[in-house]
Coordinates of C-alpha atoms and ligand atoms in Angstrom, one line a residue:
X209 CA -26.7 -0.6 -22.0
X210 CA -26.9 -2.7 -19.1
X211 CA -25.2 -6.0 -18.8
X212 CA -28.0 -8.0 -19.7
X213 CA -28.3 -6.4 -23.4
X214 CA -25.3 -6.9 -23.5
X215 CA -26.1 -10.8 -23.2
X216 CA -24.3 -13.0 -25.5
X217 CA -27.3 -13.6 -28.6
X218 CA -27.7 -17.6 -28.5
X219 CA -26.3 -19.0 -31.1
X220 CA -28.3 -21.1 -33.7
X221 CA -27.7 -20.7 -37.1
X222 CA -27.4 -24.7 -37.0
X223 CA -31.1 -24.6 -36.6
X224 CA -32.0 -22.8 -39.8
X225 CA -36.2 -22.4 -39.7
X226 CA -34.2 -19.0 -37.3
X227 CA -33.1 -16.1 -38.3
X228 CA -29.6 -16.2 -38.4
X229 CA -28.1 -15.1 -35.1
X230 CA -25.5 -13.0 -34.4
X231 CA -23.0 -11.4 -32.3
X232 CA -21.7 -8.1 -31.6
X233 CA -18.1 -6.1 -31.5
X234 CA -18.7 -6.0 -27.5
X235 CA -18.3 -10.3 -27.8
X236 CA -16.1 -10.1 -30.4
X237 CA -12.9 -8.7 -28.4
X238 CA -13.7 -11.0 -25.2
X239 CA -13.9 -14.2 -27.6
X240 CA -10.7 -13.5 -29.3
X241 CA -8.5 -12.1 -25.6
X242 CA -9.8 -15.8 -24.3
X243 CA -9.3 -17.5 -27.6
X244 CA -5.6 -16.2 -27.3
X245 CA -5.1 -17.2 -22.9
X246 CA -5.1 -13.7 -22.3
X247 CA -7.6 -13.6 -18.3
X248 CA -7.0 -10.3 -17.5
X249 CA -8.0 -6.9 -18.2
X250 CA -6.4 -4.0 -15.9
X251 CA -8.0 -0.8 -16.7
X252 CA -10.6 2.4 -15.9
X253 CA -14.6 2.4 -18.1
X254 CA -16.3 5.0 -18.8
X255 CA -17.9 5.6 -22.5
X256 CA -17.6 3.2 -24.9
X257 CA -15.4 1.0 -22.9
X258 CA -18.1 0.1 -19.9
X259 CA -19.5 -2.8 -21.2
X260 CA -17.0 -4.4 -22.3
X261 CA -15.6 -4.4 -19.0
X262 CA -19.0 -5.8 -18.2
X263 CA -18.6 -8.2 -20.5
X264 CA -15.3 -9.1 -20.0
X265 CA -16.2 -9.9 -16.5
X266 CA -19.7 -11.8 -17.4
X267 CA -17.4 -14.1 -19.2
X268 CA -15.1 -15.3 -16.8
X269 CA -11.9 -13.1 -17.3
X270 CA -10.8 -11.2 -14.2
X271 CA -11.4 -7.3 -15.1
X272 CA -9.1 -5.3 -12.1
X273 CA -10.4 -1.7 -11.5
X274 CA -8.1 1.5 -11.2
X275 CA -8.1 5.1 -10.9
X276 CA -6.0 6.4 -13.1
X277 CA -5.9 4.7 -16.2
X278 CA -1.5 4.9 -15.7
X279 CA -1.3 2.3 -13.0
X280 CA -3.5 0.6 -14.9
X281 CA -1.8 0.4 -17.9
X282 CA 1.5 -0.4 -15.1
X283 CA -0.6 -2.9 -13.5
X284 CA -0.3 -4.2 -17.1
X285 CA 2.2 -4.3 -19.0
X286 CA 4.8 -5.5 -15.7
X287 CA 2.4 -8.5 -15.9
X288 CA 3.5 -9.0 -19.3
X289 CA 7.4 -8.7 -18.2
X290 CA 6.5 -11.8 -15.6
X291 CA 4.6 -13.7 -17.7
X292 CA 5.8 -13.2 -21.4
X293 CA 2.0 -12.6 -22.1
X294 CA 1.5 -9.3 -23.3
X295 CA -1.0 -7.4 -19.8
X296 CA -3.9 -5.7 -21.6
X297 CA -5.2 -2.4 -20.8
X298 CA -8.8 -1.1 -21.2
X299 CA -8.9 3.0 -21.1
X300 CA -12.0 4.8 -22.6
X301 CA -11.0 7.8 -25.6
X302 CA -9.0 11.0 -25.3
X303 CA -7.9 11.7 -21.5
X304 CA -8.3 8.0 -20.9
X305 CA -6.1 6.9 -23.2
X306 CA -3.4 9.8 -22.6
X307 CA -3.5 8.4 -19.3
X308 CA -2.9 5.5 -20.8
X309 CA 0.2 6.7 -23.1
X310 CA 2.4 6.9 -20.3
X311 CA 2.1 4.0 -19.5
X312 CA 2.4 2.2 -23.2
X313 CA 5.2 3.8 -24.0
X314 CA 7.3 3.1 -20.9
X315 CA 6.3 -0.6 -20.9
X316 CA 7.8 -0.4 -24.9
X317 CA 10.8 2.0 -23.1
X318 CA 12.0 -1.6 -21.7
X319 CA 11.3 -4.1 -23.6
X320 CA 8.0 -5.0 -22.3
X321 CA 4.9 -6.6 -23.9
X322 CA 1.5 -5.4 -22.8
X323 CA -1.6 -4.1 -25.2
X324 CA -3.5 -0.6 -24.5
X325 CA -7.1 -1.0 -26.1
X326 CA -9.1 2.2 -25.4
X327 CA -12.5 3.0 -26.8
X328 CA -12.5 5.8 -29.9
X329 CA -14.6 8.3 -31.3
X330 CA -16.6 8.5 -34.7
X331 CA -13.7 8.5 -36.9
X332 CA -16.4 11.1 -39.5
X333 CA -16.8 13.2 -36.7
X334 CA -12.2 13.1 -35.4
X335 CA -11.1 13.0 -38.5
X336 CA -13.7 16.8 -39.6
X337 CA -12.4 18.0 -36.4
X338 CA -16.3 18.8 -35.7
X339 CA -15.8 18.2 -31.9
X340 CA -16.8 15.1 -30.5
X341 CA -16.8 13.8 -26.7
X342 CA -13.7 13.0 -26.3
X343 CA -11.9 13.7 -29.4
X344 CA -9.4 13.2 -30.7
X345 CA -6.8 10.5 -33.1
X346 CA -5.6 8.5 -30.7
X347 CA -3.9 6.1 -33.5
X348 CA -1.8 9.5 -34.2
X349 CA -1.6 9.8 -30.6
X350 CA 0.1 6.7 -29.5
X351 CA 2.4 5.7 -32.8
X352 CA 5.3 8.0 -32.3
X353 CA 5.6 5.5 -28.8
X354 CA 4.1 2.2 -29.7
X355 CA 6.0 -0.5 -30.8
X356 CA 3.1 -0.4 -32.7
X357 CA -0.6 1.2 -33.5
X358 CA -3.2 -0.4 -34.9
X359 CA -7.3 0.1 -35.4
X360 CA -9.6 -1.7 -36.0
X361 CA -13.3 -0.2 -37.9
X362 CA -15.0 -3.7 -38.7
X363 CA -16.2 -6.7 -36.8
X364 CA -14.8 -9.3 -38.7
X365 CA -11.4 -7.8 -38.1
X366 CA -11.1 -7.9 -34.6
X367 CA -9.5 -11.4 -34.4
X368 CA -6.6 -10.1 -37.2
X369 CA -7.0 -7.3 -35.1
X370 CA -6.1 -9.0 -31.5
X371 CA -4.0 -11.4 -33.3
X372 CA -1.5 -8.8 -35.2
X373 CA -1.3 -6.8 -31.3
X374 CA -0.6 -10.0 -29.5
X375 CA 2.4 -10.8 -32.2
X376 CA 4.1 -7.2 -32.3
X377 CA 4.0 -6.9 -28.4
X378 CA 5.8 -10.2 -28.0
X379 CA 7.6 -11.2 -30.7
X380 CA 11.2 -9.6 -31.2
X381 CA 11.3 -6.6 -28.8
X382 CA 8.6 -6.9 -26.6
X383 CA 7.2 -4.1 -25.6
X384 CA 3.7 -2.0 -26.1
X385 CA 1.2 -2.3 -28.7
X386 CA -1.9 0.7 -29.6
X387 CA -5.1 -1.1 -30.2
X388 CA -7.5 1.6 -31.0
X389 CA -11.4 0.8 -30.7
X390 CA -14.2 3.0 -32.1
X391 CA -17.2 3.3 -30.3
X392 CA -19.7 2.1 -33.8
X393 CA -16.9 -1.3 -33.7
X394 CA -18.0 -2.6 -30.7
X395 CA -21.8 -2.0 -31.3
X396 CA -22.0 -3.7 -34.3
X397 CA -23.3 -6.5 -35.8
X398 CA -22.3 -9.8 -36.9
X399 CA -23.1 -12.9 -38.0
X400 CA -21.8 -15.3 -35.3
X401 CA -20.6 -18.1 -37.6
X402 CA -18.9 -15.8 -39.5
X403 CA -17.1 -14.1 -36.7
X404 CA -16.1 -17.3 -34.4
X405 CA -13.9 -18.3 -38.2
X406 CA -12.8 -14.9 -38.6
X407 CA -12.2 -15.3 -34.6
X408 CA -7.4 -16.3 -34.7
X409 CA -6.1 -18.6 -32.0
X410 CA -1.7 -17.4 -32.5
X411 CA 0.7 -19.7 -32.8
X412 CA 4.3 -19.5 -31.6
X413 CA 3.7 -15.9 -31.4
X414 CA 7.4 -15.7 -30.0
X415 CA 9.2 -18.2 -31.4
X416 CA 13.0 -18.9 -30.6
X417 CA 15.5 -17.6 -32.8
X418 CA 18.1 -18.8 -34.0
X419 CA 21.5 -17.5 -34.0
X420 CA 23.9 -18.7 -36.8
X421 CA 26.7 -20.4 -35.9
X422 CA 29.4 -17.7 -37.1
X423 CA 28.1 -15.2 -34.8
X424 CA 28.7 -17.5 -31.9
X425 CA 31.9 -18.8 -32.9
X426 CA 33.2 -15.1 -33.2
X427 CA 31.8 -14.4 -29.7
X428 CA 33.3 -17.8 -28.0
X429 CA 36.4 -17.1 -29.1
X430 CA 36.7 -13.6 -27.9
X431 CA 35.7 -15.2 -24.6
X432 CA 38.3 -17.5 -24.7
X433 CA 41.2 -14.4 -25.6
X434 CA 39.6 -12.2 -22.5
X435 CA 41.8 -11.7 -19.5
X436 CA 39.4 -10.6 -17.6
X437 CA 35.9 -11.4 -18.3
X438 CA 32.3 -10.2 -16.8
X439 CA 28.6 -11.0 -18.1
X440 CA 27.0 -7.9 -17.5
X441 CA 23.1 -10.0 -17.5
X442 CA 19.8 -7.5 -18.6
X443 CA 16.4 -7.4 -17.3
X444 CA 16.6 -9.0 -21.2
X445 CA 17.4 -12.1 -19.9
X446 CA 15.3 -11.7 -16.7
X447 CA 12.7 -11.8 -19.6
X448 CA 13.4 -15.0 -21.9
X449 CA 13.1 -17.2 -18.9
X450 CA 15.9 -19.5 -20.0
X451 CA 16.7 -19.5 -15.9
X452 CA 18.7 -22.4 -15.9
X453 CA 20.5 -22.3 -19.6
X454 CA 22.4 -19.3 -18.3
X455 CA 23.0 -20.3 -14.8
X456 CA 24.5 -23.3 -16.9
X457 CA 26.6 -20.0 -18.9
X458 CA 27.8 -18.4 -15.5
X459 CA 28.5 -21.8 -13.1
X460 CA 30.4 -23.8 -16.2
X461 CA 32.3 -20.0 -17.7
X462 CA 33.4 -19.6 -14.3
X463 CA 33.2 -16.0 -15.2
X464 CA 32.6 -12.8 -12.8
X465 CA 28.8 -11.2 -13.2
X466 CA 27.5 -8.6 -12.5
X467 CA 23.1 -8.8 -12.5
X468 CA 21.2 -4.5 -13.8
X469 CA 18.4 -3.4 -10.7
X470 CA 15.8 -6.1 -12.6
X471 CA 18.2 -9.3 -13.3
X472 CA 19.0 -9.0 -9.5
X473 CA 18.0 -12.8 -8.4
X474 CA 18.1 -14.3 -12.0
X475 CA 21.3 -16.2 -10.3
X476 CA 21.0 -15.1 -6.0
X477 CA 22.6 -12.4 -5.2
X478 CA 24.7 -14.1 -3.0
X479 CA 26.1 -16.5 -5.3
X480 CA 30.1 -16.4 -5.5
X481 CA 30.4 -15.1 -8.9
X482 CA 27.8 -12.8 -8.5
X483 CA 30.3 -9.1 -8.8
X484 CA 27.5 -6.9 -7.1
X485 CA 29.8 -5.1 -4.3
X486 CA 32.4 -4.6 -6.6
X487 CA 30.5 -3.3 -9.1
X488 CA 32.9 0.0 -10.4
X489 CA 36.1 -3.0 -9.5
X490 CA 34.8 -4.8 -12.6
X491 CA 33.0 -2.4 -14.6
X492 CA 36.6 -0.3 -14.7
X493 CA 38.7 -3.9 -14.9
X494 CA 37.6 -6.2 -17.7
X495 CA 38.4 -6.3 -21.2
X496 CA 35.9 -8.0 -22.1
X497 CA 32.3 -7.9 -20.9
X498 CA 29.7 -10.3 -22.2
X499 CA 26.2 -8.3 -22.1
X500 CA 23.2 -10.6 -22.0
X501 CA 19.7 -8.8 -22.6
X502 CA 21.3 -5.5 -21.1
X503 CA 21.8 -2.4 -23.8
X504 CA 24.8 -0.3 -23.4
X505 CA 22.3 2.6 -22.1
X506 CA 22.8 5.5 -19.8
X507 CA 22.0 3.1 -17.1
X508 CA 25.5 1.6 -18.4
X509 CA 26.9 5.3 -19.1
X510 CA 26.9 4.3 -22.4
X511 CA 30.1 2.1 -22.3
X512 CA 32.4 4.8 -21.8
X513 CA 33.7 7.3 -19.9
X514 CA 35.4 7.4 -16.0
X515 CA 32.7 4.4 -15.2
X516 CA 34.3 1.9 -17.4
X517 CA 37.6 2.4 -16.4
X518 CA 41.2 3.1 -19.2
X519 CA 41.4 -1.5 -20.0
X520 CA 40.0 -2.0 -23.1
X521 CA 37.2 -3.8 -24.2
X522 CA 35.5 -6.0 -25.7
X523 CA 31.7 -6.6 -25.9
X524 CA 29.9 -9.4 -26.8
X525 CA 26.3 -8.3 -26.7
X526 CA 23.3 -11.1 -27.7
X527 CA 20.4 -9.5 -27.6
X528 CA 16.8 -10.1 -30.3
X529 CA 17.1 -6.6 -32.0
X530 CA 20.0 -6.5 -34.4
X531 CA 20.3 -2.7 -34.3
X532 CA 20.6 -1.8 -30.1
X533 CA 24.4 -3.8 -32.5
X534 CA 27.3 -0.5 -32.3
X535 CA 24.2 1.8 -30.8
X536 CA 27.2 3.0 -29.1
X537 CA 30.0 1.3 -28.9
X538 CA 32.0 -0.6 -31.7
X539 CA 30.1 -4.2 -30.6
X540 CA 33.3 -6.7 -30.8
X541 CA 31.2 -10.1 -31.0
X542 CA 27.1 -9.2 -31.4
X543 CA 24.8 -12.3 -31.4
X544 CA 21.8 -11.8 -32.5
X545 CA 19.0 -13.7 -31.0
X546 CA 16.9 -15.2 -28.5
X547 CA 18.7 -15.3 -25.0
X548 CA 17.7 -19.5 -24.6
X549 CA 18.9 -20.0 -28.0
X550 CA 21.7 -17.9 -27.7
X551 CA 23.3 -19.0 -24.0
X552 CA 22.5 -22.7 -24.7
X553 CA 24.5 -22.3 -28.0
X554 CA 27.4 -20.9 -26.2
X555 CA 27.1 -23.1 -22.9
X556 CA 27.7 -26.1 -26.3
X557 CA 30.8 -23.9 -27.1
X558 CA 32.3 -24.0 -23.6
X559 CA 33.8 -27.5 -23.6
X560 CA 36.9 -29.3 -20.9
X561 CA 39.4 -27.4 -22.2
X562 CA 37.6 -24.3 -22.1
X563 CA 39.9 -21.1 -20.3
X564 CA 38.8 -20.3 -17.4
X565 CA 39.4 -16.8 -15.9
X566 CA 43.2 -16.3 -14.1
X567 CA 42.8 -16.3 -10.2
X568 CA 44.3 -13.5 -10.2
X569 CA 41.1 -12.2 -11.5
X570 CA 38.6 -13.8 -9.5
X571 CA 40.5 -13.4 -6.6
X572 CA 41.0 -9.5 -7.8
X573 CA 36.6 -9.5 -7.5
X574 CA 36.3 -10.9 -4.5
X575 CA 39.0 -9.7 -2.7
X576 CA 37.1 -6.4 -4.0
X577 CA 33.8 -7.4 -2.8
X578 CA 35.1 -8.7 0.6
X579 CA 36.6 -5.0 1.5
X580 CA 32.6 -3.3 0.1
X581 CA 31.1 -5.9 1.4
X582 CA 33.1 -5.2 4.5
X583 CA 32.2 -1.4 4.2
X584 CA 28.6 -1.6 3.5
X585 CA 28.1 -4.1 7.1
X586 CA 29.8 -1.4 8.6
X587 CA 27.2 1.0 7.2
X588 CA 24.0 -1.0 7.7
X589 CA 25.4 -1.9 11.2
X590 CA 24.4 2.0 12.9
X591 CA 21.6 3.2 14.6
X592 CA 21.1 6.6 14.2
X593 CA 18.0 8.2 15.2
X594 CA 15.9 9.2 13.0
X595 CA 17.1 6.3 10.6
X596 CA 17.7 6.7 7.9
X597 CA 17.6 4.7 4.8
X598 CA 20.5 2.6 5.4
X599 CA 18.9 1.2 9.3
X600 CA 16.1 1.1 7.2
X601 CA 16.8 -0.9 4.8
X602 CA 18.8 -3.7 6.4
X603 CA 15.5 -3.9 8.7
X604 CA 13.6 -4.6 5.3
X605 CA 16.2 -7.2 3.8
X606 CA 16.5 -9.0 7.2
X607 CA 12.8 -10.1 6.8
X608 CA 12.6 -10.6 3.4
X609 CA 15.8 -12.7 3.5
X610 CA 13.3 -14.5 5.1
X611 CA 10.6 -14.8 2.0
X612 CA 12.6 -15.5 -1.5
X613 CA 9.3 -15.5 -3.1
X614 CA 8.2 -12.0 -2.4
X615 CA 8.6 -9.1 -5.2
X616 CA 9.9 -6.1 -5.0
X617 CA 8.4 -2.8 -5.9
X618 CA 10.8 -0.3 -5.6
X619 CA 10.8 3.1 -6.3
X620 CA 12.4 6.6 -5.7
X621 CA 15.6 8.4 -5.8
X622 CA 17.5 7.9 -2.3
X623 CA 15.2 4.7 -1.7
X624 CA 15.5 3.2 -4.9
X625 CA 19.2 3.6 -5.3
X626 CA 19.5 2.3 -2.0
X627 CA 17.2 -1.1 -2.3
X628 CA 18.9 -1.9 -5.4
X629 CA 22.1 -2.7 -3.2
X630 CA 21.4 -3.6 0.5
X631 CA 18.2 -6.3 -0.7
X632 CA 19.2 -9.3 -1.7
X633 CA 16.9 -11.2 -4.2
X634 CA 16.9 -15.0 -4.6
X635 CA 14.6 -15.7 -7.0
X636 CA 13.8 -14.3 -10.6
X637 CA 11.7 -12.2 -11.9
X638 CA 10.7 -10.5 -8.7
X639 CA 11.7 -7.2 -8.7
X640 CA 10.5 -4.6 -10.5
X641 CA 11.7 -0.2 -10.6
X642 CA 11.9 2.5 -12.4
X643 CA 14.0 0.6 -14.8
X644 CA 15.1 2.8 -18.0
X645 CA 13.8 6.0 -17.5
X646 CA 13.9 6.1 -13.9
X647 CA 10.0 7.0 -14.3
X648 CA 8.0 7.7 -11.0
X649 CA 5.1 6.4 -10.5
X650 CA 4.8 2.9 -12.0
X651 CA 5.3 1.8 -7.6
X652 CA 1.4 1.0 -7.5
X653 CA 0.2 -0.3 -10.3
X654 CA 3.4 -2.8 -10.3
X655 CA 2.1 -3.9 -7.3
X656 CA -1.2 -4.1 -8.7
X657 CA -0.1 -6.0 -11.6
X658 CA 2.5 -8.3 -9.5
X659 CA 0.6 -9.2 -6.9
X660 CA -2.4 -10.2 -9.0
X661 CA -0.3 -12.8 -11.9
X662 CA 1.7 -13.7 -9.0
X663 CA -2.0 -14.2 -6.4
X664 CA 2.1 -13.7 -3.6
X665 CA 3.4 -11.6 -1.6
X666 CA 4.1 -8.6 -2.5
X667 CA 6.6 -6.0 -0.4
X668 CA 6.8 -1.9 -2.1
X669 CA 9.4 -0.3 -1.7
X670 CA 8.6 3.9 -2.1
X671 CA 9.9 7.5 -1.7
X672 CA 7.5 9.5 -0.6
X673 CA 7.8 11.8 -3.4
X674 CA 7.0 8.4 -5.6
X675 CA 4.7 6.9 -4.0
X676 CA 2.5 10.4 -4.6
X677 CA 2.1 9.1 -7.8
X678 CA 0.3 6.8 -7.5
X679 CA -0.9 6.2 -3.5
X680 CA -4.6 6.3 -4.4
X681 CA -4.0 2.9 -5.6
X682 CA -3.6 1.7 -2.1
X683 CA -7.7 2.4 -2.1
X684 CA -7.5 -0.3 -5.3
X685 CA -5.0 -2.7 -3.3
X686 CA -7.5 -2.5 -0.7
X687 CA -10.7 -3.5 -3.1
X688 CA -9.1 -6.2 -3.8
X689 CA -8.0 -7.6 -0.9
X690 CA -4.1 -7.3 -2.8
X691 CA -1.1 -8.7 -0.1
X692 CA 0.2 -5.4 -0.9
X693 CA 2.7 -4.0 1.8
X694 CA 3.3 -0.3 1.2
X695 CA 6.8 0.7 2.8
X696 CA 6.5 4.1 2.7
X697 CA 10.1 6.7 3.4
X698 CA 8.8 9.4 4.8
X699 CA 12.1 12.0 4.7
X700 CA 8.7 14.8 3.9
X701 CA 10.1 15.3 0.8
X702 CA 11.0 14.9 -2.8
X703 CA 14.9 13.5 -2.0
X704 CA 14.8 15.5 1.7
X705 CA 12.7 17.8 2.8
X706 CA 15.1 19.7 4.1
X707 CA 15.5 22.5 1.5
X708 CA 13.9 26.0 2.4
X709 CA 12.5 28.8 0.4
X710 CA 15.8 31.1 0.0
X711 CA 13.4 34.8 0.0
X712 CA 12.2 33.4 2.8
X713 CA 8.6 33.7 1.9
X714 CA 5.3 31.4 2.8
X715 CA 5.7 29.0 0.1
X716 CA 8.3 26.2 1.6
X717 CA 11.1 25.3 -1.4
X718 CA 10.5 23.1 -3.8
X719 CA 11.6 19.7 -2.8
X720 CA 9.6 19.8 0.4
X721 CA 6.5 17.7 1.4
X722 CA 4.1 18.6 4.5
X723 CA 6.1 17.2 7.6
X724 CA 5.4 14.8 9.3
X725 CA 2.3 13.1 7.3
X726 CA 0.8 10.3 8.2
X727 CA 0.5 8.2 5.1
X728 CA -0.8 5.5 7.4
X729 CA -4.3 6.8 7.8
X730 CA -4.6 7.2 4.6
X731 CA -5.2 3.2 3.6
X732 CA -6.2 3.3 7.3
X733 CA -9.0 4.6 5.0
X734 CA -10.5 1.8 2.5
X735 CA -9.8 -0.4 5.3
X736 CA -6.3 -1.3 5.3
X737 CA -4.0 -2.1 7.8
X738 CA -1.6 1.4 8.5
X739 CA 1.8 0.8 10.8
X740 CA 3.7 3.6 11.8
X741 CA 7.3 2.8 12.5
X742 CA 10.3 4.9 13.9
X743 CA 12.9 2.1 14.8
X744 CA 14.3 -0.6 12.4
X745 CA 12.8 -2.6 15.4
X746 CA 9.4 -1.1 14.8
X747 CA 10.0 -1.9 10.7
X748 CA 10.6 -5.3 11.5
X749 CA 8.0 -6.2 13.6
X750 CA 5.5 -4.1 10.9
X751 CA 7.1 -6.0 8.1
X752 CA 6.7 -8.7 10.1
X753 CA 3.3 -8.3 11.1
X754 CA 1.9 -6.8 7.4
X755 CA 3.0 -10.6 6.0
X756 CA 1.4 -12.2 8.0
X757 CA -1.4 -11.1 7.9
X758 CA -1.5 -11.2 3.6
X759 CA -3.7 -8.0 3.8
X760 CA -3.2 -4.3 2.5
X761 CA -0.9 -3.0 4.8
X762 CA 1.1 0.3 4.0
X763 CA 3.7 1.2 6.6
X764 CA 5.0 4.9 7.6
X765 CA 8.6 4.0 8.0
X766 CA 9.7 7.8 9.2
X767 CA 13.3 8.6 7.9
X768 CA 15.5 11.6 9.1
X769 CA 14.5 14.2 6.7
X770 CA 18.3 15.1 5.9
X771 CA 19.3 12.3 5.2
X772 CA 20.6 11.2 1.5
X773 CA 21.6 13.3 -2.4
X774 CA 19.4 14.9 -4.7
X775 CA 19.0 12.7 -7.3
X776 CA 19.6 9.8 -4.9
X777 CA 23.2 9.4 -6.9
X778 CA 22.3 10.9 -10.6
X779 CA 23.5 13.7 -8.9
X780 CA 26.2 14.0 -12.2
X781 CA 22.5 14.8 -14.3
X782 CA 22.3 18.1 -12.7
X783 CA 25.3 20.5 -12.3
X784 CA 22.7 23.2 -12.4
X785 CA 21.3 22.1 -9.1
X786 CA 24.9 21.1 -8.1
X787 CA 25.7 24.8 -8.7
X788 CA 23.0 26.3 -6.9
X789 CA 24.4 24.6 -4.0
X790 CA 28.1 25.8 -4.1
Ligands
ADP135 P1 18.5 -3.5 -18.4 O1 17.8 -2.1 -18.3 O2 17.8 -4.5 -17.0 O3 20.2 -2.6 -18.6 P2 17.4 -3.2 -21.0 O4 16.1 -3.2 -21.4 O5 17.9 -2.7 -21.6 O6 18.3 -3.4 -19.9 O7 17.4 -4.2 -21.9 C1 17.7 -5.4 -22.4 C2 17.5 -5.6 -24.0 O8 16.8 -7.1 -24.1 C3 16.3 -5.3 -24.6 O9 18.2 -5.0 -25.5 C4 16.6 -6.1 -25.7 O10 16.0 -6.3 -27.2 C5 16.5 -8.0 -25.3 N1 16.0 -8.7 -24.9 C6 14.6 -8.9 -24.6 N2 13.6 -9.7 -24.5 C7 15.0 -10.7 -25.2 C8 14.9 -12.1 -25.3 N3 13.8 -13.1 -25.4 N4 15.7 -13.0 -26.4 C9 16.9 -11.5 -26.5 N5 17.2 -10.0 -26.3 C10 15.9 -10.2 -25.7
TPW136 C1 7.1 11.1 -14.2 C2 12.1 13.5 -11.1 C3 12.8 11.1 -9.8 S1 13.4 10.8 -8.5 C4 12.6 12.0 -8.0 C5 11.2 12.6 -8.4 C6 10.2 13.4 -8.5 C7 11.6 10.9 -6.3 C8 12.4 11.4 -5.5 O1 11.8 11.8 -3.4 P1 10.8 10.4 -3.2 O2 13.4 9.6 -3.0 O3 10.7 9.6 -3.6 O4 10.9 11.3 -1.7 P2 14.0 10.0 -1.9 O5 13.7 8.1 -1.9 O6 14.5 10.7 -2.8 O7 13.4 10.8 -0.5 N1 8.2 12.7 -12.9 C9 8.0 11.7 -13.1 N2 9.7 10.6 -12.9 C10 10.4 11.4 -12.2 N3 12.2 10.2 -12.8 C11 10.9 13.2 -11.9 C12 9.2 13.2 -11.7 C13 12.3 12.6 -9.8

C-alpha cells in the first residue's frame, strides 16, 4: 500500500445522501496517539507497520527511523523519562519485536515509561503455529518483561488500547508497556464517526498520590531523632519533576544528600550539602537514611554489608510503589505516594523548631569531602601519555562546566564509573546512563532520544566496547542532523586492551579489539565530523569545536590500553576473573 492509498477517507457522515465514510486501523492508531499529545515515534519499518510510520509522518508526527529496534526502544524510553509522557517505539513482528523487547525490559527495570507497539501476524495462524511470515506469540513473550501487555483485535477498541497503554506506562511506578497490533487490525475499516467517538483522551494519567498523614508523622519522627541523617536521591526523584520541593527539603533540613547516578544535577553537584565526594563515609556513618525514589538494589549494596558499615541505621523510604518497601532491609518509616506530594508533606512538617543535623556530623562530612576532593584533584592534574581516563575526563569536565544545559549520556565500565564521579551535573534530568541493569548499548539510542526530545546538545561519553552495541546509529544521528557529540574512549578493548591469548594462538584474547581503530572515520562515512584526540588539549579543542558546530560529531579519544580495571568498579562481582589472574 502506498501513502496515497492510505490517505484519510473523507468524513461525510453529516451528508446523509452519501454512503457513510469509513476510516481504518492505521488512521485510528495515529489519531489516538495525537489526541493524547504524543508527537514522536521512534521505530524501524517493515510489514505491517511501514504504512503506519508513513501515515504518522503525513499526519504531522515525527517518525525517527533507526537501524536497530533496540536503539529505537532506548530512545523512546529515555524520552519517557525526560518528559513523564510514554515514549513510543514502533517495530515489525517477531524479530523486530524481540529486538525492541530488550529496551522494553530495560525501561521497565529502570521505571521509565514507554510503549512498544509491534505489528503482529494473524492470530489464527500464530495460535495454530502454521508458520506465518514472522510468526510469534508476541503478547505472551512480552508479558514477563513488561509492566503490562495488551492486544487490540477490533478497530473500535484502538482508543481503549492506547488509553490503557498510556495509563499503565505512567501511573504508579512507571514502566514499559507492550501493545500488540495485528496486521489485520490496522487494515480494518470502521465507520468514521463511530471511530472518532471510540477514541479516549486520557485524563490525569499519573494522578498525585498523597501519603497518609500517619506515615509522614512517623518519618518526621525518625528524622528528628537522627544524629547523622542522610538523604539519598534516586532517579525516581529526578523523574518526578519535584525539583523545587526536593531542594526545599534538603535546604530546610540541612541534611547532607547523596545523588544516585541519574539523580545528579537534581541539585547542582557543587551544592554545599552534596556528599558525593564522601560517599563511602556517609553510607557507613549515617544513622538515618531518607531514600527518595531510590531502591536498595545492588547499586546500593542491598542496604547492608561492608558498604553500609556497622552503625545501626533506620531507613525512611519515599516511593510510589508500596511493595518496594522492606525488599532488602527493614524500612522503619515508609512514605507511600508520589514524590512531589510526599516531599511537600515532609517539608511542611519541618518547622522552625525542627532539629538541624549537628555540626559534628556535617563538619565530619565536609572534612572527608574536602580530603577526597583534594586527592581527586591531584589525580586529575596528572598528564600521563598516552591519556588516561582521568586526564581525558578532566578535559571533558572543564568544557561541560561551561554548558550545564548539555545532556550527558554515559556507558562503559571504567568510562562510566570515572565519568560519573568526575563530571559534575548542574541541572536535573541531564544525565542518562546504563542504569539499574548496568546495560551496555543504551548509548546512541539515549543520545538520539535526548537530542530529539530536548532539541539541545548531547555529549555521549562511551567506552569503545559500549559504543559498539549501538554504533551504527551514528548514521541516524547524521540523517537527522542531530547535535550529538559522541566521545569514544578508545583503549582497544572491553575494559582495556592488554589481555593476551594464553595459548599463543592466532585469536586475540576475549576482551581485545582491533588496535588503534579510528572510530572518527565511521561518522565521516555519513557526512558527520570526526576528530582524533590523543591528548587532553586535543580533546578539549575537539569537544569545543564539536559543540560549537552543533553538528553530528565523533571524537576518537585515544586512552592508554593498560588503563582501567576489569569490570570497572564491579570487580567484586567478578570473583572468577580475579582468581584467574592470581
Ligand atoms: P536509582 O537507580 O537512581 O537508585 P531506582 O530506579 O532504583 O533509582 O529507583 C527509582 C524508584 O523511584 C522506584 O522504586 C520507583 O517506584 C520510584 N518512583 C518513580 N517515580 C516516582 C514518583 N513519581 N513518585 C514516587 N516514587 C517514584
Ligand atoms: C548488554 C558486560 C559490562 S561493561 C562492558 C561490557 C561488555 C564494556 C566495557 O568496556 P568499554 O569500557 O565499554 O570499552 P571501559 O571504559 O572499561 O574501557 N552486554 C550487555 N551489557 C553488559 N553490561 C555487558 C555485556 C559489560
